PDB file of C-alpha atoms in Angstrom:
ATOM      1  CA  MET A1231      23.057  10.253  13.285  1.00  0.00           C
ATOM      2  CA  THR A1232      24.635  12.187  16.185  1.00  0.00           C
ATOM      3  CA  LEU A1233      21.494  13.598  18.346  1.00  0.00           C
ATOM      4  CA  LEU A1234      22.419  16.834  20.987  1.00  0.00           C
ATOM      5  CA  CYS A1235      21.581  16.622  23.913  1.00  0.00           C
ATOM      6  CA  PRO A1236      18.403  17.763  25.303  1.00  0.00           C
ATOM      7  CA  CYS A1237      20.279  19.361  28.682  1.00  0.00           C
ATOM      8  CA  GLY A1238      21.666  22.327  26.132  1.00  0.00           C
ATOM      9  CA  SER A1239      25.376  21.268  27.251  1.00  0.00           C
ATOM     10  CA  GLY A1240      25.853  21.248  23.324  1.00  0.00           C
ATOM     11  CA  ARG A1241      27.398  17.659  23.321  1.00  0.00           C
ATOM     12  CA  ASN A1242      26.153  15.180  21.731  1.00  0.00           C
ATOM     13  CA  LEU A1243      23.578  12.315  23.726  1.00  0.00           C
ATOM     14  CA  ASP A1244      26.168   9.617  23.804  1.00  0.00           C
ATOM     15  CA  GLN A1245      29.130  11.915  25.113  1.00  0.00           C
ATOM     16  CA  CYS A1246      26.821  13.903  27.693  1.00  0.00           C
ATOM     17  CA  CYS A1247      23.711  12.392  29.689  1.00  0.00           C
ATOM     18  CA  GLY A1248      23.642   9.132  27.440  1.00  0.00           C
ATOM     19  CA  PRO A1249      25.700   7.085  29.758  1.00  0.00           C
ATOM     20  CA  ILE A1250      24.090   8.463  32.684  1.00  0.00           C
ATOM     21  CA  LEU A1251      20.454   7.544  31.504  1.00  0.00           C
ATOM     22  CA  ASP A1252      22.072   3.953  31.250  1.00  0.00           C
ATOM     23  CA  ASP A1253      23.907   4.203  34.528  1.00  0.00           C
ATOM     24  CA  PRO A1254      23.703   6.790  37.193  1.00  0.00           C
ATOM     25  CA  ARG A1255      26.998   6.188  38.700  1.00  0.00           C
ATOM     26  CA  HIS A1256      28.693   7.929  35.651  1.00  0.00           C
ATOM     27  CA  ALA A1257      26.921  11.212  37.354  1.00  0.00           C
ATOM     28  CA  GLU A1258      30.380  12.487  38.585  1.00  0.00           C
ATOM     29  CA  THR A1259      28.339  16.027  39.895  1.00  0.00           C
ATOM     30  CA  ALA A1260      25.140  16.996  41.378  1.00  0.00           C
ATOM     31  CA  GLU A1261      24.752  19.375  38.023  1.00  0.00           C
ATOM     32  CA  ALA A1262      25.700  16.606  35.460  1.00  0.00           C
ATOM     33  CA  LEU A1263      23.170  14.526  37.318  1.00  0.00           C
ATOM     34  CA  MET A1264      20.688  17.681  37.190  1.00  0.00           C
ATOM     35  CA  ARG A1265      21.056  17.284  33.525  1.00  0.00           C
ATOM     36  CA  SER A1266      20.290  13.878  33.217  1.00  0.00           C
ATOM     37  CA  ARG A1267      17.241  13.871  35.243  1.00  0.00           C
ATOM     38  CA  TYR A1268      16.073  16.465  32.784  1.00  0.00           C
ATOM     39  CA  THR A1269      17.128  14.342  29.996  1.00  0.00           C
ATOM     40  CA  ALA A1270      15.282  11.907  31.217  1.00  0.00           C
ATOM     41  CA  ASN A1271      12.097  13.805  31.516  1.00  0.00           C
ATOM     42  CA  THR A1272      12.667  15.257  27.497  1.00  0.00           C
ATOM     43  CA  LEU A1273      12.623  11.491  27.007  1.00  0.00           C
ATOM     44  CA  GLY A1274      10.383   9.653  29.147  1.00  0.00           C
ATOM     45  CA  ARG A1275      13.011   7.892  30.644  1.00  0.00           C
ATOM     46  CA  TRP A1276      10.992   7.758  34.186  1.00  0.00           C
ATOM     47  CA  ASN A1277      12.538   5.038  35.555  1.00  0.00           C
ATOM     48  CA  HIS A1278      15.857   7.218  35.782  1.00  0.00           C
ATOM     49  CA  LEU A1279      14.303   9.903  37.661  1.00  0.00           C
ATOM     50  CA  TRP A1280      12.630   7.133  40.437  1.00  0.00           C
ATOM     51  CA  ALA A1281      16.463   5.569  40.442  1.00  0.00           C
ATOM     52  CA  THR A1282      18.382   8.652  40.834  1.00  0.00           C
ATOM     53  CA  TRP A1283      15.759  10.269  43.602  1.00  0.00           C
ATOM     54  CA  HIS A1284      16.663   9.733  47.040  1.00  0.00           C
ATOM     55  CA  PRO A1285      14.582   6.776  48.597  1.00  0.00           C
ATOM     56  CA  ARG A1286      13.864   8.809  51.744  1.00  0.00           C
ATOM     57  CA  THR A1287      12.000  11.724  49.346  1.00  0.00           C
ATOM     58  CA  ARG A1288      11.208   9.809  46.362  1.00  0.00           C
ATOM     59  CA  PRO A1289       7.182   9.461  45.223  1.00  0.00           C
ATOM     60  CA  ASP A1290       5.758   5.668  44.787  1.00  0.00           C
ATOM     61  CA  VAL A1291       5.564   6.780  40.851  1.00  0.00           C
ATOM     62  CA  VAL A1292       7.521   9.281  38.916  1.00  0.00           C
ATOM     63  CA  ASP A1293       6.406  10.721  35.582  1.00  0.00           C
ATOM     64  CA  SER A1294       5.378  14.207  33.431  1.00  0.00           C
ATOM     65  CA  GLN A1295       3.708  13.223  31.243  1.00  0.00           C
ATOM     66  CA  GLY A1296       1.655  15.409  29.298  1.00  0.00           C
ATOM     67  CA  VAL A1297       4.448  17.979  29.851  1.00  0.00           C
ATOM     68  CA  GLU A1298       6.929  19.011  26.582  1.00  0.00           C
ATOM     69  CA  TRP A1299      10.393  20.053  28.094  1.00  0.00           C
ATOM     70  CA  THR A1300      11.698  22.879  26.053  1.00  0.00           C
ATOM     71  CA  GLY A1301      15.339  24.056  27.435  1.00  0.00           C
ATOM     72  CA  LEU A1302      17.231  23.957  30.466  1.00  0.00           C
ATOM     73  CA  GLN A1303      19.126  26.804  32.055  1.00  0.00           C
ATOM     74  CA  ILE A1304      21.550  26.276  35.056  1.00  0.00           C
ATOM     75  CA  LEU A1305      21.801  29.414  37.176  1.00  0.00           C
ATOM     76  CA  ALA A1306      24.030  28.096  39.476  1.00  0.00           C
ATOM     77  CA  THR A1307      25.835  25.388  41.434  1.00  0.00           C
ATOM     78  CA  LYS A1308      27.199  24.957  45.136  1.00  0.00           C
ATOM     79  CA  ASP A1309      29.731  22.148  45.936  1.00  0.00           C
ATOM     80  CA  GLY A1310      28.014  19.202  44.535  1.00  0.00           C
ATOM     81  CA  GLN A1311      31.754  17.902  42.801  1.00  0.00           C
ATOM     82  CA  PRO A1312      33.175  14.824  42.885  1.00  0.00           C
ATOM     83  CA  GLY A1313      34.637  15.115  46.206  1.00  0.00           C
ATOM     84  CA  ASP A1314      31.599  16.421  48.154  1.00  0.00           C
ATOM     85  CA  ILE A1315      28.826  14.894  49.667  1.00  0.00           C
ATOM     86  CA  THR A1316      26.128  17.626  49.059  1.00  0.00           C
ATOM     87  CA  GLY A1317      25.672  19.938  46.313  1.00  0.00           C
ATOM     88  CA  MET A1318      22.865  22.260  45.342  1.00  0.00           C
ATOM     89  CA  VAL A1319      21.561  23.029  41.716  1.00  0.00           C
ATOM     90  CA  GLU A1320      19.582  25.821  40.695  1.00  0.00           C
ATOM     91  CA  PHE A1321      17.618  25.604  37.258  1.00  0.00           C
ATOM     92  CA  ARG A1322      15.344  27.242  34.986  1.00  0.00           C
ATOM     93  CA  ALA A1323      13.391  24.644  33.059  1.00  0.00           C
ATOM     94  CA  SER A1324      10.915  25.714  30.463  1.00  0.00           C
ATOM     95  CA  TYR A1325       7.977  23.216  29.283  1.00  0.00           C
ATOM     96  CA  ARG A1326       4.987  23.438  27.574  1.00  0.00           C
ATOM     97  CA  ALA A1327       1.721  21.619  29.286  1.00  0.00           C
ATOM     98  CA  GLY A1328      -1.503  21.683  26.982  1.00  0.00           C
ATOM     99  CA  LYS A1329      -1.444  25.430  24.985  1.00  0.00           C
ATOM    100  CA  ARG A1330       0.492  27.188  28.182  1.00  0.00           C
ATOM    101  CA  HIS A1331       3.709  27.644  28.368  1.00  0.00           C
ATOM    102  CA  ASN A1332       5.831  27.645  31.591  1.00  0.00           C
ATOM    103  CA  VAL A1333       9.292  27.681  33.804  1.00  0.00           C
ATOM    104  CA  LEU A1334      10.206  26.346  36.399  1.00  0.00           C
ATOM    105  CA  HIS A1335      12.786  27.568  38.411  1.00  0.00           C
ATOM    106  CA  GLU A1336      13.804  25.353  41.324  1.00  0.00           C
ATOM    107  CA  VAL A1337      17.005  25.204  43.860  1.00  0.00           C
ATOM    108  CA  SER A1338      17.635  21.162  44.230  1.00  0.00           C
ATOM    109  CA  ARG A1339      19.033  19.422  46.776  1.00  0.00           C
ATOM    110  CA  PHE A1340      21.580  16.512  46.300  1.00  0.00           C
ATOM    111  CA  GLN A1341      23.158  13.992  48.303  1.00  0.00           C
ATOM    112  CA  ARG A1342      25.564  11.120  48.063  1.00  0.00           C
ATOM    113  CA  ARG A1343      24.368   7.799  48.747  1.00  0.00           C
ATOM    114  CA  ALA A1344      26.022   4.922  48.186  1.00  0.00           C
ATOM    115  CA  GLY A1345      28.909   6.504  46.395  1.00  0.00           C
ATOM    116  CA  ARG A1346      26.564   8.307  43.561  1.00  0.00           C
ATOM    117  CA  TRP A1347      24.348  11.013  43.302  1.00  0.00           C
ATOM    118  CA  MET A1348      21.053  11.502  44.407  1.00  0.00           C
ATOM    119  CA  TYR A1349      18.290  14.051  43.639  1.00  0.00           C
ATOM    120  CA  VAL A1350      16.635  14.715  47.478  1.00  0.00           C
ATOM    121  CA  ASP A1351      14.293  17.608  46.818  1.00  0.00           C
ATOM    122  CA  GLY A1352      13.947  21.123  45.660  1.00  0.00           C
ATOM    123  CA  ASP A1353      12.404  24.621  46.469  1.00  0.00           C
ATOM    124  CA  VAL A1354      10.683  25.846  43.572  1.00  0.00           C
ATOM    125  CA  ASP A1355       9.375  29.189  43.157  1.00  0.00           C
TER     126      ASP A1355
END
């Protein structure tokens, strides 16, 4: 049975974020890493979130237990391509926490470190 990728790309998980979840070096762009991090949240793959968070800014523990992520919309990207060192991804992610439905709007910053993309931080409104 094929499973559509939770990131909303319309592709199968094994042809989209799946390989990046298994090995973050497969993320060729900042957007691809962003999508894989969203997918990791939906699947409870906290280890992927921690491993792809820049060591300078990541917390000791990473999880979003109790949150059901229900949709991702990429709004804009800047840089973050294979030849770039930094990148930005603006997105909206819908989620449910308890009985409340919410939307996270963030402009995330990414940086290449040792040849692979890492999430640095983001501005949330």
